[in-house]
GROMACS .gro file of N, CA and C in nm:
model
  483
    1MET      N    1   0.085  -0.117   0.000
    1MET     CA    2   0.000   0.000   0.000
    1MET      C    3   0.090   0.124   0.000
    2LEU      N    4   0.055   0.215  -0.086
    2LEU     CA    5   0.127   0.341  -0.092
    2LEU      C    6   0.085   0.426   0.028
    3THR      N    7   0.177   0.487   0.095
    3THR     CA    8   0.142   0.571   0.209
    3THR      C    9   0.162   0.717   0.175
    4ASN      N   10   0.093   0.801   0.246
    4ASN     CA   11   0.103   0.944   0.227
    4ASN      C   12   0.228   0.993   0.300
    5THR      N   13   0.318   1.056   0.228
    5THR     CA   14   0.444   1.101   0.287
    5THR      C   15   0.422   1.202   0.397
    6LEU      N   16   0.330   1.297   0.376
    6LEU     CA   17   0.301   1.397   0.478
    6LEU      C   18   0.253   1.331   0.606
    7ALA      N   19   0.158   1.239   0.592
    7ALA     CA   20   0.105   1.171   0.710
    7ALA      C   21   0.215   1.092   0.781
    8SER      N   22   0.299   1.024   0.705
    8SER     CA   23   0.409   0.947   0.765
    8SER      C   24   0.504   1.038   0.843
    9VAL      N   25   0.537   1.152   0.786
    9VAL     CA   26   0.627   1.246   0.851
    9VAL      C   27   0.564   1.302   0.979
   10VAL      N   28   0.436   1.337   0.970
   10VAL     CA   29   0.367   1.393   1.087
   10VAL      C   30   0.363   1.293   1.201
   11VAL      N   31   0.328   1.169   1.170
   11VAL     CA   32   0.324   1.064   1.273
   11VAL      C   33   0.463   1.044   1.333
   12ALA      N   34   0.565   1.036   1.250
   12ALA     CA   35   0.702   1.017   1.299
   12ALA      C   36   0.747   1.133   1.386
   13GLN      N   37   0.711   1.256   1.348
   13GLN     CA   38   0.748   1.372   1.429
   13GLN      C   39   0.678   1.370   1.564
   14ALA      N   40   0.551   1.335   1.564
   14ALA     CA   41   0.477   1.332   1.691
   14ALA      C   42   0.538   1.229   1.786
   15ILE      N   43   0.576   1.114   1.733
   15ILE     CA   44   0.636   1.010   1.816
   15ILE      C   45   0.774   1.055   1.865
   16ALA      N   46   0.852   1.113   1.778
   16ALA     CA   47   0.986   1.158   1.815
   16ALA      C   48   0.983   1.274   1.914
   17HIS      N   49   0.877   1.351   1.914
   17HIS     CA   50   0.863   1.468   2.001
   17HIS      C   51   0.865   1.430   2.149
   18HIS      N   52   0.814   1.312   2.181
   18HIS     CA   53   0.805   1.272   2.321
   18HIS      C   54   0.942   1.233   2.376
   19GLN      N   55   0.971   1.285   2.492
   19GLN     CA   56   1.099   1.260   2.556
   19GLN      C   57   1.104   1.122   2.622
   20ILE      N   58   0.986   1.071   2.659
   20ILE     CA   59   0.982   0.942   2.727
   20ILE      C   60   0.929   0.836   2.630
   21PRO      N   61   0.972   0.712   2.645
   21PRO     CA   62   0.925   0.608   2.553
   21PRO      C   63   0.778   0.575   2.576
   22MET      N   64   0.717   0.521   2.474
   22MET     CA   65   0.577   0.479   2.484
   22MET      C   66   0.568   0.355   2.571
   23LYS      N   67   0.468   0.349   2.658
   23LYS     CA   68   0.447   0.231   2.741
   23LYS      C   69   0.378   0.120   2.662
   24GLU      N   70   0.298   0.158   2.564
   24GLU     CA   71   0.228   0.061   2.478
   24GLU      C   72   0.307   0.044   2.350
   25ASN      N   73   0.283  -0.067   2.280
   25ASN     CA   74   0.352  -0.085   2.152
   25ASN      C   75   0.290   0.009   2.048
   26LEU      N   76   0.361   0.030   1.941
   26LEU     CA   77   0.321   0.127   1.839
   26LEU      C   78   0.183   0.095   1.781
   27GLU      N   79   0.154  -0.030   1.757
   27GLU     CA   80   0.024  -0.067   1.700
   27GLU      C   81  -0.091  -0.021   1.790
   28GLN      N   82  -0.077  -0.043   1.921
   28GLN     CA   83  -0.182  -0.003   2.015
   28GLN      C   84  -0.197   0.149   2.020
   29VAL      N   85  -0.086   0.219   2.023
   29VAL     CA   86  -0.090   0.366   2.025
   29VAL      C   87  -0.155   0.419   1.898
   30MET      N   88  -0.125   0.358   1.784
   30MET     CA   89  -0.183   0.404   1.659
   30MET      C   90  -0.333   0.374   1.651
   31CYS      N   91  -0.379   0.265   1.710
   31CYS     CA   92  -0.524   0.240   1.716
   31CYS      C   93  -0.593   0.349   1.798
   32LEU      N   94  -0.532   0.386   1.910
   32LEU     CA   95  -0.588   0.493   1.992
   32LEU      C   96  -0.584   0.625   1.916
   33ALA      N   97  -0.475   0.654   1.849
   33ALA     CA   98  -0.463   0.778   1.771
   33ALA      C   99  -0.567   0.781   1.659
   34GLU      N  100  -0.592   0.667   1.596
   34GLU     CA  101  -0.694   0.658   1.491
   34GLU      C  102  -0.830   0.701   1.544
   35ALA      N  103  -0.869   0.647   1.659
   35ALA     CA  104  -0.999   0.683   1.718
   35ALA      C  105  -1.003   0.831   1.752
   36ILE      N  106  -0.897   0.882   1.812
   36ILE     CA  107  -0.893   1.024   1.848
   36ILE      C  108  -0.905   1.111   1.723
   37TYR      N  109  -0.827   1.078   1.620
   37TYR     CA  110  -0.828   1.157   1.497
   37TYR      C  111  -0.968   1.163   1.435
   38HIS      N  112  -1.031   1.049   1.423
   38HIS     CA  113  -1.160   1.043   1.354
   38HIS      C  114  -1.277   1.091   1.441
   39GLU      N  115  -1.272   1.064   1.570
   39GLU     CA  116  -1.384   1.099   1.657
   39GLU      C  117  -1.381   1.244   1.703
   40ALA      N  118  -1.265   1.306   1.706
   40ALA     CA  119  -1.255   1.445   1.756
   40ALA      C  120  -1.187   1.534   1.653
   41ARG      N  121  -1.219   1.514   1.527
   41ARG     CA  122  -1.149   1.588   1.423
   41ARG      C  123  -1.218   1.717   1.381
   42GLY      N  124  -1.341   1.739   1.426
   42GLY     CA  125  -1.413   1.859   1.384
   42GLY      C  126  -1.342   1.987   1.427
   43LYS      N  127  -1.360   2.090   1.350
   43LYS     CA  128  -1.294   2.218   1.380
   43LYS      C  129  -1.338   2.275   1.515
   44GLU      N  130  -1.458   2.237   1.559
   44GLU     CA  131  -1.506   2.286   1.688
   44GLU      C  132  -1.452   2.207   1.806
   45GLU      N  133  -1.375   2.103   1.778
   45GLU     CA  134  -1.322   2.019   1.885
   45GLU      C  135  -1.189   2.073   1.935
   46PRO      N  136  -1.184   2.112   2.061
   46PRO     CA  137  -1.057   2.160   2.117
   46PRO      C  138  -0.965   2.043   2.150
   47LEU      N  139  -0.842   2.075   2.181
   47LEU     CA  140  -0.744   1.973   2.219
   47LEU      C  141  -0.795   1.891   2.336
   48ALA      N  142  -0.860   1.955   2.432
   48ALA     CA  143  -0.914   1.882   2.547
   48ALA      C  144  -1.012   1.774   2.502
   49GLY      N  145  -1.087   1.799   2.396
   49GLY     CA  146  -1.179   1.698   2.342
   49GLY      C  147  -1.106   1.579   2.285
   50MET      N  148  -0.992   1.603   2.225
   50MET     CA  149  -0.912   1.493   2.171
   50MET      C  150  -0.861   1.406   2.287
   51TYR      N  151  -0.812   1.471   2.391
   51TYR     CA  152  -0.766   1.396   2.507
   51TYR      C  153  -0.882   1.321   2.573
   52ALA      N  154  -1.000   1.383   2.579
   52ALA     CA  155  -1.115   1.319   2.642
   52ALA      C  156  -1.158   1.193   2.566
   53VAL      N  157  -1.157   1.198   2.433
   53VAL     CA  158  -1.188   1.078   2.355
   53VAL      C  159  -1.087   0.968   2.388
   54GLY      N  160  -0.959   1.004   2.394
   54GLY     CA  161  -0.857   0.907   2.430
   54GLY      C  162  -0.878   0.848   2.568
   55LEU      N  163  -0.921   0.932   2.662
   55LEU     CA  164  -0.947   0.884   2.798
   55LEU      C  165  -1.064   0.787   2.802
   56VAL      N  166  -1.167   0.811   2.723
   56VAL     CA  167  -1.280   0.718   2.719
   56VAL      C  168  -1.234   0.582   2.668
   57VAL      N  169  -1.154   0.581   2.563
   57VAL     CA  170  -1.102   0.454   2.511
   57VAL      C  171  -1.017   0.386   2.619
   58LYS      N  172  -0.931   0.462   2.686
   58LYS     CA  173  -0.848   0.405   2.793
   58LYS      C  174  -0.935   0.350   2.906
   59ASN      N  175  -1.040   0.425   2.944
   59ASN     CA  176  -1.130   0.379   3.049
   59ASN      C  177  -1.195   0.246   3.010
   60ARG      N  178  -1.228   0.232   2.882
   60ARG     CA  179  -1.285   0.106   2.836
   60ARG      C  180  -1.182  -0.007   2.845
   61VAL      N  181  -1.060   0.020   2.808
   61VAL     CA  182  -0.954  -0.082   2.818
   61VAL      C  183  -0.939  -0.128   2.962
   62GLU      N  184  -0.952  -0.036   3.055
   62GLU     CA  185  -0.935  -0.069   3.197
   62GLU      C  186  -1.061  -0.125   3.262
   63SER      N  187  -1.175  -0.121   3.192
   63SER     CA  188  -1.301  -0.173   3.243
   63SER      C  189  -1.312  -0.323   3.215
   64GLU      N  190  -1.377  -0.394   3.304
   64GLU     CA  191  -1.399  -0.537   3.283
   64GLU      C  192  -1.507  -0.562   3.178
   65SER      N  193  -1.581  -0.459   3.139
   65SER     CA  194  -1.692  -0.474   3.045
   65SER      C  195  -1.649  -0.465   2.898
   66TYR      N  196  -1.523  -0.434   2.874
   66TYR     CA  197  -1.472  -0.414   2.739
   66TYR      C  198  -1.343  -0.493   2.721
   67PRO      N  199  -1.300  -0.509   2.595
   67PRO     CA  200  -1.171  -0.575   2.570
   67PRO      C  201  -1.056  -0.499   2.639
   68ASN      N  202  -0.941  -0.563   2.650
   68ASN     CA  203  -0.833  -0.506   2.729
   68ASN      C  204  -0.719  -0.446   2.647
   69THR      N  205  -0.740  -0.418   2.519
   69THR     CA  206  -0.639  -0.348   2.440
   69THR      C  207  -0.705  -0.234   2.364
   70TYR      N  208  -0.627  -0.134   2.328
   70TYR     CA  209  -0.681  -0.020   2.253
   70TYR      C  210  -0.737  -0.066   2.118
   71CYS      N  211  -0.664  -0.150   2.047
   71CYS     CA  212  -0.711  -0.195   1.916
   71CYS      C  213  -0.841  -0.274   1.928
   72SER      N  214  -0.851  -0.359   2.027
   72SER     CA  215  -0.974  -0.438   2.046
   72SER      C  216  -1.093  -0.349   2.079
   73VAL      N  217  -1.073  -0.249   2.162
   73VAL     CA  218  -1.181  -0.157   2.196
   73VAL      C  219  -1.223  -0.076   2.073
   74VAL      N  220  -1.126  -0.020   2.003
   74VAL     CA  221  -1.155   0.064   1.887
   74VAL      C  222  -1.223  -0.015   1.776
   75HIS      N  223  -1.187  -0.141   1.761
   75HIS     CA  224  -1.241  -0.222   1.651
   75HIS      C  225  -1.369  -0.296   1.687
   76GLN      N  226  -1.421  -0.276   1.808
   76GLN     CA  227  -1.549  -0.338   1.843
   76GLN      C  228  -1.659  -0.284   1.752
   77PRO      N  229  -1.745  -0.371   1.701
   77PRO     CA  230  -1.853  -0.324   1.615
   77PRO      C  231  -1.948  -0.228   1.687
   78LYS      N  232  -1.994  -0.129   1.613
   78LYS     CA  233  -2.098  -0.035   1.656
   78LYS      C  234  -2.063   0.044   1.782
   79GLN      N  235  -1.937   0.077   1.799
   79GLN     CA  236  -1.896   0.153   1.917
   79GLN      C  237  -1.852   0.295   1.882
   80PHE      N  238  -1.796   0.317   1.765
   80PHE     CA  239  -1.745   0.448   1.728
   80PHE      C  240  -1.803   0.487   1.594
   81SER      N  241  -1.852   0.611   1.585
   81SER     CA  242  -1.928   0.653   1.467
   81SER      C  243  -1.847   0.646   1.339
   82TYR      N  244  -1.719   0.676   1.343
   82TYR     CA  245  -1.642   0.673   1.218
   82TYR      C  246  -1.632   0.530   1.163
   83ARG      N  247  -1.638   0.432   1.249
   83ARG     CA  248  -1.635   0.293   1.204
   83ARG      C  249  -1.776   0.246   1.170
   84ASN      N  250  -1.878   0.301   1.234
   84ASN     CA  251  -2.017   0.264   1.204
   84ASN      C  252  -2.055   0.302   1.063
   85ALA      N  253  -1.993   0.406   1.011
   85ALA     CA  254  -2.028   0.456   0.878
   85ALA      C  255  -1.974   0.365   0.768
   86GLY      N  256  -1.922   0.250   0.806
   86GLY     CA  257  -1.872   0.156   0.708
   86GLY      C  258  -1.729   0.182   0.666
   87GLN      N  259  -1.665   0.275   0.735
   87GLN     CA  260  -1.527   0.307   0.702
   87GLN      C  261  -1.439   0.190   0.746
   88PRO      N  262  -1.353   0.141   0.658
   88PRO     CA  263  -1.267   0.030   0.696
   88PRO      C  264  -1.161   0.074   0.797
   89GLU      N  265  -1.093  -0.024   0.852
   89GLU     CA  266  -0.982   0.007   0.942
   89GLU      C  267  -0.888   0.106   0.872
   90THR      N  268  -0.849   0.206   0.945
   90THR     CA  269  -0.771   0.313   0.886
   90THR      C  270  -0.627   0.309   0.935
   91ASN      N  271  -0.535   0.307   0.842
   91ASN     CA  272  -0.395   0.325   0.875
   91ASN      C  273  -0.370   0.475   0.861
   92LEU      N  274  -0.339   0.542   0.969
   92LEU     CA  275  -0.328   0.688   0.966
   92LEU      C  276  -0.228   0.739   0.863
   93VAL      N  277  -0.123   0.664   0.837
   93VAL     CA  278  -0.025   0.713   0.740
   93VAL      C  279  -0.070   0.693   0.596
   94SER      N  280  -0.186   0.630   0.575
   94SER     CA  281  -0.238   0.615   0.439
   94SER      C  282  -0.344   0.719   0.406
   95LEU      N  283  -0.368   0.812   0.499
   95LEU     CA  284  -0.468   0.916   0.473
   95LEU      C  285  -0.429   0.995   0.349
   96TYR      N  286  -0.525   1.018   0.264
   96TYR     CA  287  -0.497   1.088   0.139
   96TYR      C  288  -0.462   1.235   0.163
   97THR      N  289  -0.544   1.304   0.237
   97THR     CA  290  -0.516   1.444   0.268
   97THR      C  291  -0.540   1.467   0.417
   98PRO      N  292  -0.445   1.431   0.499
   98PRO     CA  293  -0.466   1.446   0.644
   98PRO      C  294  -0.463   1.592   0.685
   99ASP      N  295  -0.535   1.620   0.791
   99ASP     CA  296  -0.522   1.749   0.858
   99ASP      C  297  -0.398   1.733   0.946
  100ALA      N  298  -0.285   1.788   0.901
  100ALA     CA  299  -0.156   1.761   0.965
  100ALA      C  300  -0.155   1.799   1.113
  101ASP      N  301  -0.213   1.914   1.148
  101ASP     CA  302  -0.216   1.954   1.289
  101ASP      C  303  -0.297   1.856   1.372
  102ARG      N  304  -0.415   1.820   1.324
  102ARG     CA  305  -0.500   1.725   1.397
  102ARG      C  306  -0.432   1.589   1.408
  103LEU      N  307  -0.367   1.547   1.302
  103LEU     CA  308  -0.298   1.418   1.305
  103LEU      C  309  -0.186   1.420   1.408
  104TRP      N  310  -0.106   1.527   1.410
  104TRP     CA  311   0.003   1.539   1.507
  104TRP      C  312  -0.053   1.533   1.649
  105TRP      N  313  -0.157   1.612   1.676
  105TRP     CA  314  -0.215   1.615   1.810
  105TRP      C  315  -0.282   1.484   1.846
  106SER      N  316  -0.340   1.414   1.749
  106SER     CA  317  -0.401   1.283   1.777
  106SER      C  318  -0.297   1.183   1.825
  107VAL      N  319  -0.184   1.179   1.757
  107VAL     CA  320  -0.076   1.088   1.797
  107VAL      C  321  -0.019   1.131   1.933
  108THR      N  322   0.001   1.261   1.950
  108THR     CA  323   0.052   1.313   2.077
  108THR      C  324  -0.043   1.279   2.191
  109ALA      N  325  -0.173   1.301   2.170
  109ALA     CA  326  -0.272   1.269   2.273
  109ALA      C  327  -0.273   1.120   2.303
  110ALA      N  328  -0.262   1.037   2.200
  110ALA     CA  329  -0.262   0.892   2.221
  110ALA      C  330  -0.142   0.849   2.306
  111ILE      N  331  -0.027   0.905   2.279
  111ILE     CA  332   0.092   0.871   2.359
  111ILE      C  333   0.074   0.918   2.503
  112ASP      N  334   0.030   1.042   2.520
  112ASP     CA  335   0.011   1.096   2.655
  112ASP      C  336  -0.092   1.015   2.735
  113VAL      N  337  -0.205   0.984   2.672
  113VAL     CA  338  -0.310   0.908   2.741
  113VAL      C  339  -0.262   0.768   2.774
  114SER      N  340  -0.203   0.698   2.677
  114SER     CA  341  -0.159   0.561   2.701
  114SER      C  342  -0.045   0.553   2.802
  115ASN      N  343   0.034   0.659   2.812
  115ASN     CA  344   0.142   0.664   2.911
  115ASN      C  345   0.094   0.705   3.050
  116GLY      N  346  -0.034   0.741   3.062
  116GLY     CA  347  -0.087   0.781   3.192
  116GLY      C  348  -0.049   0.922   3.234
  117LYS      N  349  -0.011   1.007   3.137
  117LYS     CA  350   0.031   1.144   3.169
  117LYS      C  351  -0.086   1.240   3.191
  118ILE      N  352  -0.207   1.197   3.156
  118ILE     CA  353  -0.323   1.285   3.162
  118ILE      C  354  -0.418   1.238   3.270
  119GLU      N  355  -0.449   1.325   3.365
  119GLU     CA  356  -0.547   1.293   3.468
  119GLU      C  357  -0.683   1.279   3.403
  120ASP      N  358  -0.762   1.184   3.447
  120ASP     CA  359  -0.891   1.156   3.384
  120ASP      C  360  -0.996   1.260   3.424
  121PHE      N  361  -1.000   1.367   3.346
  121PHE     CA  362  -1.098   1.472   3.372
  121PHE      C  363  -1.237   1.435   3.321
  122THR      N  364  -1.253   1.314   3.262
  122THR     CA  365  -1.386   1.264   3.225
  122THR      C  366  -1.447   1.184   3.340
  123GLU      N  367  -1.374   1.171   3.449
  123GLU     CA  368  -1.419   1.102   3.570
  123GLU      C  369  -1.461   0.957   3.543
  124GLY      N  370  -1.387   0.891   3.456
  124GLY     CA  371  -1.415   0.750   3.429
  124GLY      C  372  -1.521   0.726   3.323
  125SER      N  373  -1.554   0.827   3.246
  125SER     CA  374  -1.657   0.810   3.142
  125SER      C  375  -1.621   0.697   3.047
  126LEU      N  376  -1.723   0.619   3.011
  126LEU     CA  377  -1.706   0.511   2.915
  126LEU      C  378  -1.776   0.543   2.782
  127HIS      N  379  -1.845   0.655   2.778
  127HIS     CA  380  -1.921   0.692   2.659
  127HIS      C  381  -1.911   0.841   2.633
  128TYR      N  382  -1.937   0.879   2.510
  128TYR     CA  383  -1.954   1.019   2.473
  128TYR      C  384  -2.048   1.024   2.355
  129VAL      N  385  -2.109   1.139   2.338
  129VAL     CA  386  -2.205   1.154   2.230
  129VAL      C  387  -2.209   1.300   2.185
  130ASN      N  388  -2.234   1.320   2.058
  130ASN     CA  389  -2.258   1.453   2.004
  130ASN      C  390  -2.408   1.461   1.983
  131PHE      N  391  -2.479   1.525   2.077
  131PHE     CA  392  -2.625   1.529   2.071
  131PHE      C  393  -2.677   1.599   1.945
  132ASP      N  394  -2.597   1.686   1.886
  132ASP     CA  395  -2.639   1.755   1.765
  132ASP      C  396  -2.640   1.662   1.643
  133LYS      N  397  -2.569   1.551   1.650
  133LYS     CA  398  -2.557   1.464   1.533
  133LYS      C  399  -2.639   1.336   1.541
  134ILE      N  400  -2.697   1.307   1.657
  134ILE     CA  401  -2.774   1.182   1.664
  134ILE      C  402  -2.918   1.209   1.619
  135ARG      N  403  -2.971   1.117   1.540
  135ARG     CA  404  -3.107   1.132   1.487
  135ARG      C  405  -3.211   1.084   1.587
  136PHE      N  406  -3.177   0.985   1.664
  136PHE     CA  407  -3.265   0.934   1.768
  136PHE      C  408  -3.180   0.900   1.889
  137LYS      N  409  -3.239   0.911   2.005
  137LYS     CA  410  -3.164   0.882   2.127
  137LYS      C  411  -3.177   0.733   2.159
  138PRO      N  412  -3.065   0.663   2.159
  138PRO     CA  413  -3.071   0.521   2.195
  138PRO      C  414  -3.115   0.504   2.341
  139ASN      N  415  -3.173   0.390   2.372
  139ASN     CA  416  -3.225   0.363   2.507
  139ASN      C  417  -3.118   0.377   2.615
  140TRP      N  418  -2.994   0.339   2.584
  140TRP     CA  419  -2.889   0.341   2.687
  140TRP      C  420  -2.861   0.483   2.737
  141LEU      N  421  -2.896   0.586   2.658
  141LEU     CA  422  -2.872   0.724   2.703
  141LEU      C  423  -2.956   0.760   2.825
  142GLN      N  424  -3.068   0.693   2.846
  142GLN     CA  425  -3.153   0.720   2.962
  142GLN      C  426  -3.082   0.686   3.092
  143ARG      N  427  -2.985   0.597   3.086
  143ARG     CA  428  -2.912   0.555   3.207
  143ARG      C  429  -2.790   0.642   3.235
  144MET      N  430  -2.769   0.747   3.155
  144MET     CA  431  -2.646   0.825   3.163
  144MET      C  432  -2.666   0.966   3.216
  145ASN      N  433  -2.561   1.015   3.279
  145ASN     CA  434  -2.549   1.155   3.318
  145ASN      C  435  -2.430   1.215   3.244
  146VAL      N  436  -2.443   1.341   3.207
  146VAL     CA  437  -2.332   1.412   3.144
  146VAL      C  438  -2.234   1.452   3.254
  147VAL      N  439  -2.108   1.412   3.238
  147VAL     CA  440  -2.002   1.447   3.333
  147VAL      C  441  -1.940   1.580   3.293
  148VAL      N  442  -1.910   1.593   3.164
  148VAL     CA  443  -1.846   1.714   3.114
  148VAL      C  444  -1.880   1.727   2.966
  149LYS      N  445  -1.892   1.850   2.920
  149LYS     CA  446  -1.913   1.877   2.778
  149LYS      C  447  -1.790   1.950   2.727
  150ILE      N  448  -1.732   1.897   2.621
  150ILE     CA  449  -1.612   1.956   2.561
  150ILE      C  450  -1.637   1.964   2.412
  151GLY      N  451  -1.627   2.082   2.356
  151GLY     CA  452  -1.656   2.099   2.215
  151GLY      C  453  -1.799   2.057   2.188
  152SER      N  454  -1.818   1.970   2.092
  152SER     CA  455  -1.953   1.925   2.059
  152SER      C  456  -1.989   1.792   2.125
  153HIS      N  457  -1.898   1.736   2.205
  153HIS     CA  458  -1.923   1.607   2.268
  153HIS      C  459  -1.955   1.619   2.417
  154SER      N  460  -2.052   1.538   2.460
  154SER     CA  461  -2.083   1.523   2.602
  154SER      C  462  -2.026   1.389   2.645
  155PHE      N  463  -1.954   1.388   2.757
  155PHE     CA  464  -1.891   1.267   2.809
  155PHE      C  465  -1.979   1.216   2.923
  156LEU      N  466  -2.006   1.086   2.922
  156LEU     CA  467  -2.115   1.028   3.002
  156LEU      C  468  -2.070   0.917   3.093
  157LYS      N  469  -2.141   0.910   3.209
  157LYS     CA  470  -2.126   0.798   3.301
  157LYS      C  471  -2.266   0.750   3.337
  158GLU      N  472  -2.274   0.624   3.376
  158GLU     CA  473  -2.404   0.572   3.419
  158GLU      C  474  -2.445   0.642   3.548
  159LYS      N  475  -2.574   0.668   3.559
  159LYS     CA  476  -2.628   0.730   3.681
  159LYS      C  477  -2.593   0.642   3.800
  160GLY      N  478  -2.554   0.705   3.909
  160GLY     CA  479  -2.520   0.633   4.031
  160GLY      C  480  -2.375   0.590   4.039
  161GLU      N  481  -2.296   0.607   3.934
  161GLU     CA  482  -2.155   0.569   3.942
  161GLU      C  483  -2.075   0.676   4.010
   0.00000   0.00000   0.00000
């Protein structure tokens, strides 16, 4: 597969930027970065939103209710909207026209989150939703409280947690 040179350079720079080594292997970090890039890529999404998406994935990895790796969580069917739309597994360096800044920050956020450098300001949230983009409210939303709203996403925990 031909890869996009810009995307490859951006990913390499983001990885090289970190002074400390990654605690997770590169494949796992890139799965997390993929989810962050696609789920928090809107122009209205601040950097904190990118970190929050990463924290939700990490919270799922640490939960007994979900698989225990970033790739397994990200690749679960019907869990993330960018994958629900029928988009195949994405290799970030194969992006045709990446948003270089967003890509750099996605990889940076993935490394920081997976290394445990970011305090969980989502308070253990396992879900998030953009209420402006959902056509109908799924039943599971009735069991949730909004913990924090960042950009266009609300980060959720089950009531009583």
